[in-house]
Amino acid sequence: KNEVEQSPQNLTAQEGEFITINCSYSVGISALHWLQQHPGGGIVSLFMLSSGKKKHGRLIATINIQEKHSSLHITASHPRDSAVYICAAQSNRDDKIIFGKGTRLHILP
Amino acid sequence: DAGVIQSPRHEVTEMGQEVTLRCKPISGHNSLFWYRQTMMRGLELLIYFNNNVPIDDSGMPEDRFSAKMPNASFSTLKIQPSEPRDSAVYFCASRIYLANTGELFFGEGSRLTVL
């Protein structure tokens, strides 16, 4: 079993829909990262959080430390949100960052 | 700031050749990571440095891979000899290591194709 699991693996939605991507992890963490990668593009850090919730524009990330679960939400989704979203857990034991396999999001116009 | 700078952006080489990938982290960042991304395995950590010192190289696939960080502003990842299965996108990332926190900043990646 992977230490960081994301769901769904693939998600197609219509423009305007509310999107939720889930991440569960099994290691103790000091931080949880959400990253975005556009097709053929580089990787951009969206959020780094260790508790509670963070918001940036239409993106919201939440984390529940007790349940070892984090979610990334996108409100009023837009085709330019189409990308791969990657969850990464930063181990509190050795600072290693463990990546999920990513969620491929496709927003249809 | 220019961000994390990687070179080359693309490299095509033949099996058996030596490949050197380069990374310049963001000025002031003291942690540097090398990752490899493939369709099959996703993102994998190869090695990371804190203050130019290799901390964990357990992700380096085998002895053909080596990485150095001679100073705070430069790192190399070398593959010798290269093999077709090394074809991947190699990312470098840096951050400020401070009490286990610090947002990651990625370079654009180096796409390696070994024929």
PDB file of C-alpha atoms in Angstrom:
ATOM      1  CA  LYS A   1       0.000   0.000   0.000  1.00  0.00           C
ATOM      2  CA  ASN A   2       1.347   3.426  -0.941  1.00  0.00           C
ATOM      3  CA  GLU A   3       2.035   5.766   1.925  1.00  0.00           C
ATOM      4  CA  VAL A   4       0.162   8.533   0.119  1.00  0.00           C
ATOM      5  CA  GLU A   5      -3.042   7.665  -1.691  1.00  0.00           C
ATOM      6  CA  GLN A   6      -5.032  10.055  -3.853  1.00  0.00           C
ATOM      7  CA  SER A   7      -8.534   9.759  -5.219  1.00  0.00           C
ATOM      8  CA  PRO A   8      -9.845   9.901  -7.769  1.00  0.00           C
ATOM      9  CA  GLN A   9      -7.060   9.071 -10.207  1.00  0.00           C
ATOM     10  CA  ASN A  10      -8.909  10.794 -13.023  1.00  0.00           C
ATOM     11  CA  LEU A  11     -11.717  13.317 -12.917  1.00  0.00           C
ATOM     12  CA  THR A  12     -13.632  14.964 -15.731  1.00  0.00           C
ATOM     13  CA  ALA A  13     -16.129  17.701 -14.900  1.00  0.00           C
ATOM     14  CA  GLN A  14     -18.025  20.529 -16.542  1.00  0.00           C
ATOM     15  CA  GLU A  15     -16.918  24.117 -16.202  1.00  0.00           C
ATOM     16  CA  GLY A  16     -18.359  25.666 -13.072  1.00  0.00           C
ATOM     17  CA  GLU A  17     -18.540  22.475 -11.042  1.00  0.00           C
ATOM     18  CA  PHE A  18     -17.159  22.194  -7.520  1.00  0.00           C
ATOM     19  CA  ILE A  19     -14.176  19.851  -7.493  1.00  0.00           C
ATOM     20  CA  THR A  20     -12.809  17.785  -4.600  1.00  0.00           C
ATOM     21  CA  ILE A  21      -9.605  15.778  -4.676  1.00  0.00           C
ATOM     22  CA  ASN A  22      -8.759  13.611  -1.682  1.00  0.00           C
ATOM     23  CA  CYS A  23      -5.466  12.554  -0.168  1.00  0.00           C
ATOM     24  CA  SER A  24      -4.865  10.019   2.597  1.00  0.00           C
ATOM     25  CA  TYR A  25      -1.484   9.318   4.095  1.00  0.00           C
ATOM     26  CA  SER A  26      -0.134   6.801   6.573  1.00  0.00           C
ATOM     27  CA  VAL A  27       3.053   8.479   7.791  1.00  0.00           C
ATOM     28  CA  GLY A  28       3.502  11.078  10.487  1.00  0.00           C
ATOM     29  CA  ILE A  29       3.883  14.420   8.821  1.00  0.00           C
ATOM     30  CA  SER A  30       5.255  17.853   9.514  1.00  0.00           C
ATOM     31  CA  ALA A  31       3.503  19.281   6.448  1.00  0.00           C
ATOM     32  CA  LEU A  32       1.269  18.323   3.560  1.00  0.00           C
ATOM     33  CA  HIS A  33       1.871  19.791   0.109  1.00  0.00           C
ATOM     34  CA  TRP A  34      -0.494  20.214  -2.825  1.00  0.00           C
ATOM     35  CA  LEU A  35       1.171  20.649  -6.190  1.00  0.00           C
ATOM     36  CA  GLN A  36      -0.145  21.376  -9.681  1.00  0.00           C
ATOM     37  CA  GLN A  37       1.352  20.222 -12.960  1.00  0.00           C
ATOM     38  CA  HIS A  38      -0.016  21.308 -16.323  1.00  0.00           C
ATOM     39  CA  PRO A  39       0.469  19.003 -19.326  1.00  0.00           C
ATOM     40  CA  GLY A  40       4.068  19.149 -20.459  1.00  0.00           C
ATOM     41  CA  GLY A  41       4.742  21.747 -17.813  1.00  0.00           C
ATOM     42  CA  GLY A  42       6.569  22.279 -14.613  1.00  0.00           C
ATOM     43  CA  ILE A  43       5.327  21.695 -11.087  1.00  0.00           C
ATOM     44  CA  VAL A  44       3.948  24.510  -9.008  1.00  0.00           C
ATOM     45  CA  SER A  45       3.359  24.463  -5.286  1.00  0.00           C
ATOM     46  CA  LEU A  46      -0.235  25.397  -4.447  1.00  0.00           C
ATOM     47  CA  PHE A  47      -0.325  24.903  -0.706  1.00  0.00           C
ATOM     48  CA  MET A  48       1.758  23.722   2.178  1.00  0.00           C
ATOM     49  CA  LEU A  49      -0.251  23.128   5.311  1.00  0.00           C
ATOM     50  CA  SER A  50       0.108  21.408   8.640  1.00  0.00           C
ATOM     51  CA  SER A  51      -3.318  22.108  10.128  1.00  0.00           C
ATOM     52  CA  GLY A  52      -6.702  23.567   9.378  1.00  0.00           C
ATOM     53  CA  LYS A  53      -7.465  25.193   6.086  1.00  0.00           C
ATOM     54  CA  LYS A  54      -5.854  27.487   3.537  1.00  0.00           C
ATOM     55  CA  LYS A  55      -7.483  29.414   0.703  1.00  0.00           C
ATOM     56  CA  HIS A  56      -6.013  30.985  -2.389  1.00  0.00           C
ATOM     57  CA  GLY A  57      -8.460  32.369  -4.910  1.00  0.00           C
ATOM     58  CA  ARG A  58     -10.775  29.543  -5.970  1.00  0.00           C
ATOM     59  CA  LEU A  59      -8.595  26.900  -4.353  1.00  0.00           C
ATOM     60  CA  ILE A  60      -9.081  25.628  -0.817  1.00  0.00           C
ATOM     61  CA  ALA A  61      -6.990  23.009   0.967  1.00  0.00           C
ATOM     62  CA  THR A  62      -7.984  21.366   4.214  1.00  0.00           C
ATOM     63  CA  ILE A  63      -6.275  18.863   6.444  1.00  0.00           C
ATOM     64  CA  ASN A  64      -7.421  16.639   9.297  1.00  0.00           C
ATOM     65  CA  ILE A  65      -4.335  15.510  11.178  1.00  0.00           C
ATOM     66  CA  GLN A  66      -6.177  12.976  13.341  1.00  0.00           C
ATOM     67  CA  GLU A  67      -7.694  11.262  10.310  1.00  0.00           C
ATOM     68  CA  LYS A  68      -4.541  11.687   8.192  1.00  0.00           C
ATOM     69  CA  HIS A  69      -6.572  13.120   5.375  1.00  0.00           C
ATOM     70  CA  SER A  70      -6.425  16.220   3.233  1.00  0.00           C
ATOM     71  CA  SER A  71      -8.671  17.596   0.516  1.00  0.00           C
ATOM     72  CA  LEU A  72      -8.156  20.074  -2.276  1.00  0.00           C
ATOM     73  CA  HIS A  73     -11.265  21.900  -3.458  1.00  0.00           C
ATOM     74  CA  ILE A  74     -11.740  24.025  -6.552  1.00  0.00           C
ATOM     75  CA  THR A  75     -14.772  26.280  -6.694  1.00  0.00           C
ATOM     76  CA  ALA A  76     -16.281  27.465  -9.995  1.00  0.00           C
ATOM     77  CA  SER A  77     -13.896  25.237 -11.971  1.00  0.00           C
ATOM     78  CA  HIS A  78     -12.539  26.476 -15.281  1.00  0.00           C
ATOM     79  CA  PRO A  79     -10.876  24.685 -18.208  1.00  0.00           C
ATOM     80  CA  ARG A  80      -7.554  26.287 -17.264  1.00  0.00           C
ATOM     81  CA  ASP A  81      -7.741  24.295 -14.003  1.00  0.00           C
ATOM     82  CA  SER A  82      -7.145  21.163 -16.084  1.00  0.00           C
ATOM     83  CA  ALA A  83      -3.925  19.695 -14.754  1.00  0.00           C
ATOM     84  CA  VAL A  84      -2.517  16.945 -12.587  1.00  0.00           C
ATOM     85  CA  TYR A  85      -2.838  17.656  -8.870  1.00  0.00           C
ATOM     86  CA  ILE A  86      -0.321  15.957  -6.623  1.00  0.00           C
ATOM     87  CA  CYS A  87      -0.479  15.472  -2.890  1.00  0.00           C
ATOM     88  CA  ALA A  88       2.813  15.093  -1.033  1.00  0.00           C
ATOM     89  CA  ALA A  89       3.390  14.212   2.600  1.00  0.00           C
ATOM     90  CA  GLN A  90       6.478  15.545   4.331  1.00  0.00           C
ATOM     91  CA  SER A  91       7.620  12.990   6.890  1.00  0.00           C
ATOM     92  CA  ASN A  92       8.217  14.298  10.396  1.00  0.00           C
ATOM     93  CA  ARG A  93      10.761  11.536  10.948  1.00  0.00           C
ATOM     94  CA  ASP A  94      13.309  12.220   8.197  1.00  0.00           C
ATOM     95  CA  ASP A  95      11.881  15.214   6.327  1.00  0.00           C
ATOM     96  CA  LYS A  96      11.461  13.076   3.220  1.00  0.00           C
ATOM     97  CA  ILE A  97       8.623  14.112   0.905  1.00  0.00           C
ATOM     98  CA  ILE A  98       6.443  11.246  -0.320  1.00  0.00           C
ATOM     99  CA  PHE A  99       4.278  11.851  -3.366  1.00  0.00           C
ATOM    100  CA  GLY A 100       0.899  10.515  -4.312  1.00  0.00           C
ATOM    101  CA  LYS A 101       0.362   9.323  -7.875  1.00  0.00           C
ATOM    102  CA  GLY A 102      -1.599  12.424  -8.765  1.00  0.00           C
ATOM    103  CA  THR A 103      -5.149  13.181  -9.881  1.00  0.00           C
ATOM    104  CA  ARG A 104      -5.640  14.077 -13.517  1.00  0.00           C
ATOM    105  CA  LEU A 105      -8.364  16.739 -13.739  1.00  0.00           C
ATOM    106  CA  HIS A 106     -10.045  17.706 -16.989  1.00  0.00           C
ATOM    107  CA  ILE A 107     -12.548  20.534 -16.986  1.00  0.00           C
ATOM    108  CA  LEU A 108     -14.772  20.686 -20.054  1.00  0.00           C
ATOM    109  CA  PRO A 109     -15.929  24.075 -21.363  1.00  0.00           C
TER     110      PRO A 109
ATOM    111  CA  ASP B   1      14.061  35.950  -8.431  1.00  0.00           C
ATOM    112  CA  ALA B   2      14.607  33.698 -11.452  1.00  0.00           C
ATOM    113  CA  GLY B   3      13.370  30.604  -9.671  1.00  0.00           C
ATOM    114  CA  VAL B   4      15.014  27.197  -9.802  1.00  0.00           C
ATOM    115  CA  ILE B   5      16.980  26.892 -13.040  1.00  0.00           C
ATOM    116  CA  GLN B   6      17.640  23.556 -14.672  1.00  0.00           C
ATOM    117  CA  SER B   7      19.649  22.666 -17.727  1.00  0.00           C
ATOM    118  CA  PRO B   8      19.426  21.225 -20.246  1.00  0.00           C
ATOM    119  CA  ARG B   9      15.652  21.344 -20.771  1.00  0.00           C
ATOM    120  CA  HIS B  10      15.834  18.458 -23.203  1.00  0.00           C
ATOM    121  CA  GLU B  11      18.506  15.896 -23.837  1.00  0.00           C
ATOM    122  CA  VAL B  12      18.553  12.993 -26.249  1.00  0.00           C
ATOM    123  CA  THR B  13      21.460  10.638 -25.963  1.00  0.00           C
ATOM    124  CA  GLU B  14      22.465   7.118 -26.822  1.00  0.00           C
ATOM    125  CA  MET B  15      22.698   4.255 -24.411  1.00  0.00           C
ATOM    126  CA  GLY B  16      26.041   4.145 -22.673  1.00  0.00           C
ATOM    127  CA  GLN B  17      26.697   7.865 -22.842  1.00  0.00           C
ATOM    128  CA  GLU B  18      27.245  10.008 -19.772  1.00  0.00           C
ATOM    129  CA  VAL B  19      24.488  12.470 -18.926  1.00  0.00           C
ATOM    130  CA  THR B  20      24.901  15.466 -16.641  1.00  0.00           C
ATOM    131  CA  LEU B  21      21.903  17.463 -15.459  1.00  0.00           C
ATOM    132  CA  ARG B  22      22.381  20.787 -13.721  1.00  0.00           C
ATOM    133  CA  CYS B  23      20.418  22.766 -11.187  1.00  0.00           C
ATOM    134  CA  LYS B  24      20.704  26.226  -9.713  1.00  0.00           C
ATOM    135  CA  PRO B  25      18.456  26.601  -6.650  1.00  0.00           C
ATOM    136  CA  ILE B  26      16.800  29.812  -5.564  1.00  0.00           C
ATOM    137  CA  SER B  27      19.268  32.073  -3.814  1.00  0.00           C
ATOM    138  CA  GLY B  28      19.004  31.669  -0.053  1.00  0.00           C
ATOM    139  CA  HIS B  29      17.421  28.217  -0.208  1.00  0.00           C
ATOM    140  CA  ASN B  30      19.412  25.634   1.711  1.00  0.00           C
ATOM    141  CA  SER B  31      17.601  22.416   0.766  1.00  0.00           C
ATOM    142  CA  LEU B  32      17.790  20.925  -2.713  1.00  0.00           C
ATOM    143  CA  PHE B  33      15.976  17.897  -4.075  1.00  0.00           C
ATOM    144  CA  TRP B  34      16.339  15.809  -7.227  1.00  0.00           C
ATOM    145  CA  TYR B  35      13.204  14.003  -8.426  1.00  0.00           C
ATOM    146  CA  ARG B  36      12.444  11.768 -11.382  1.00  0.00           C
ATOM    147  CA  GLN B  37       9.036  11.558 -13.015  1.00  0.00           C
ATOM    148  CA  THR B  38       7.807   8.778 -15.287  1.00  0.00           C
ATOM    149  CA  MET B  39       4.359   7.782 -16.417  1.00  0.00           C
ATOM    150  CA  MET B  40       4.625   4.444 -14.671  1.00  0.00           C
ATOM    151  CA  ARG B  41       6.055   5.498 -11.317  1.00  0.00           C
ATOM    152  CA  GLY B  42       5.054   9.146 -10.972  1.00  0.00           C
ATOM    153  CA  LEU B  43       7.354  11.418  -8.979  1.00  0.00           C
ATOM    154  CA  GLU B  44      10.201   9.743  -7.114  1.00  0.00           C
ATOM    155  CA  LEU B  45      12.714  11.361  -4.811  1.00  0.00           C
ATOM    156  CA  LEU B  46      16.260  10.507  -5.844  1.00  0.00           C
ATOM    157  CA  ILE B  47      18.339  12.470  -3.361  1.00  0.00           C
ATOM    158  CA  TYR B  48      18.201  15.580  -1.266  1.00  0.00           C
ATOM    159  CA  PHE B  49      20.754  17.932   0.260  1.00  0.00           C
ATOM    160  CA  ASN B  50      20.596  20.193   3.285  1.00  0.00           C
ATOM    161  CA  ASN B  51      23.274  22.896   3.400  1.00  0.00           C
ATOM    162  CA  ASN B  52      25.094  21.170   0.510  1.00  0.00           C
ATOM    163  CA  VAL B  53      25.323  17.874   2.409  1.00  0.00           C
ATOM    164  CA  PRO B  54      23.538  14.788   1.013  1.00  0.00           C
ATOM    165  CA  ILE B  55      20.993  13.697   3.607  1.00  0.00           C
ATOM    166  CA  ASP B  56      19.209  10.819   1.918  1.00  0.00           C
ATOM    167  CA  ASP B  57      20.236   9.151  -1.326  1.00  0.00           C
ATOM    168  CA  SER B  58      18.211   5.982  -0.851  1.00  0.00           C
ATOM    169  CA  GLY B  59      16.138   6.864  -3.897  1.00  0.00           C
ATOM    170  CA  MET B  60      19.108   6.811  -6.256  1.00  0.00           C
ATOM    171  CA  PRO B  61      18.391   3.790  -8.462  1.00  0.00           C
ATOM    172  CA  GLU B  62      21.880   2.359  -8.634  1.00  0.00           C
ATOM    173  CA  ASP B  63      25.568   3.168  -8.803  1.00  0.00           C
ATOM    174  CA  ARG B  64      25.180   4.614 -12.273  1.00  0.00           C
ATOM    175  CA  PHE B  65      23.564   7.643 -10.652  1.00  0.00           C
ATOM    176  CA  SER B  66      25.517  10.207  -8.657  1.00  0.00           C
ATOM    177  CA  ALA B  67      24.744  13.704  -7.417  1.00  0.00           C
ATOM    178  CA  LYS B  68      26.902  16.488  -6.083  1.00  0.00           C
ATOM    179  CA  MET B  69      26.362  19.881  -4.571  1.00  0.00           C
ATOM    180  CA  PRO B  70      29.753  21.611  -4.455  1.00  0.00           C
ATOM    181  CA  ASN B  71      28.251  24.895  -3.231  1.00  0.00           C
ATOM    182  CA  ALA B  72      24.950  26.460  -2.255  1.00  0.00           C
ATOM    183  CA  SER B  73      24.157  27.625  -5.770  1.00  0.00           C
ATOM    184  CA  PHE B  74      24.811  24.574  -7.906  1.00  0.00           C
ATOM    185  CA  SER B  75      24.072  20.874  -8.074  1.00  0.00           C
ATOM    186  CA  THR B  76      24.568  18.155 -10.670  1.00  0.00           C
ATOM    187  CA  LEU B  77      22.958  14.799 -11.279  1.00  0.00           C
ATOM    188  CA  LYS B  78      25.059  12.461 -13.345  1.00  0.00           C
ATOM    189  CA  ILE B  79      24.143   9.190 -15.022  1.00  0.00           C
ATOM    190  CA  GLN B  80      27.001   7.055 -16.294  1.00  0.00           C
ATOM    191  CA  PRO B  81      26.447   4.945 -18.306  1.00  0.00           C
ATOM    192  CA  SER B  82      22.915   5.891 -19.303  1.00  0.00           C
ATOM    193  CA  GLU B  83      20.297   3.285 -20.207  1.00  0.00           C
ATOM    194  CA  PRO B  84      16.927   3.565 -22.019  1.00  0.00           C
ATOM    195  CA  ARG B  85      15.053   2.961 -18.745  1.00  0.00           C
ATOM    196  CA  ASP B  86      16.560   6.194 -17.411  1.00  0.00           C
ATOM    197  CA  SER B  87      14.360   8.137 -19.838  1.00  0.00           C
ATOM    198  CA  ALA B  88      12.238  10.448 -17.699  1.00  0.00           C
ATOM    199  CA  VAL B  89      11.785  14.045 -16.661  1.00  0.00           C
ATOM    200  CA  TYR B  90      14.196  14.999 -13.926  1.00  0.00           C
ATOM    201  CA  PHE B  91      13.115  17.812 -11.624  1.00  0.00           C
ATOM    202  CA  CYS B  92      15.160  19.824  -9.207  1.00  0.00           C
ATOM    203  CA  ALA B  93      13.443  21.623  -6.337  1.00  0.00           C
ATOM    204  CA  SER B  94      14.646  23.853  -3.552  1.00  0.00           C
ATOM    205  CA  ARG B  95      13.295  25.349  -0.348  1.00  0.00           C
ATOM    206  CA  ILE B  96      14.315  26.942   2.886  1.00  0.00           C
ATOM    207  CA  TYR B  97      14.804  24.258   5.475  1.00  0.00           C
ATOM    208  CA  LEU B  98      13.607  25.664   8.756  1.00  0.00           C
ATOM    209  CA  ALA B  99      12.070  23.498  11.423  1.00  0.00           C
ATOM    210  CA  ASN B 100      10.772  21.069   8.820  1.00  0.00           C
ATOM    211  CA  THR B 101       8.820  23.748   6.999  1.00  0.00           C
ATOM    212  CA  GLY B 102       9.379  25.492   3.704  1.00  0.00           C
ATOM    213  CA  GLU B 103       7.411  25.551   0.468  1.00  0.00           C
ATOM    214  CA  LEU B 104       8.935  23.626  -2.415  1.00  0.00           C
ATOM    215  CA  PHE B 105       9.902  25.443  -5.604  1.00  0.00           C
ATOM    216  CA  PHE B 106      10.456  23.308  -8.687  1.00  0.00           C
ATOM    217  CA  GLY B 107      12.511  23.884 -11.787  1.00  0.00           C
ATOM    218  CA  GLU B 108      11.033  23.362 -15.250  1.00  0.00           C
ATOM    219  CA  GLY B 109      12.564  19.904 -15.460  1.00  0.00           C
ATOM    220  CA  SER B 110      15.052  18.212 -17.772  1.00  0.00           C
ATOM    221  CA  ARG B 111      13.478  15.755 -20.194  1.00  0.00           C
ATOM    222  CA  LEU B 112      15.939  12.939 -20.845  1.00  0.00           C
ATOM    223  CA  THR B 113      15.565  10.437 -23.653  1.00  0.00           C
ATOM    224  CA  VAL B 114      18.059   7.613 -23.849  1.00  0.00           C
ATOM    225  CA  LEU B 115      17.920   5.725 -27.135  1.00  0.00           C
TER     226      LEU B 115
END
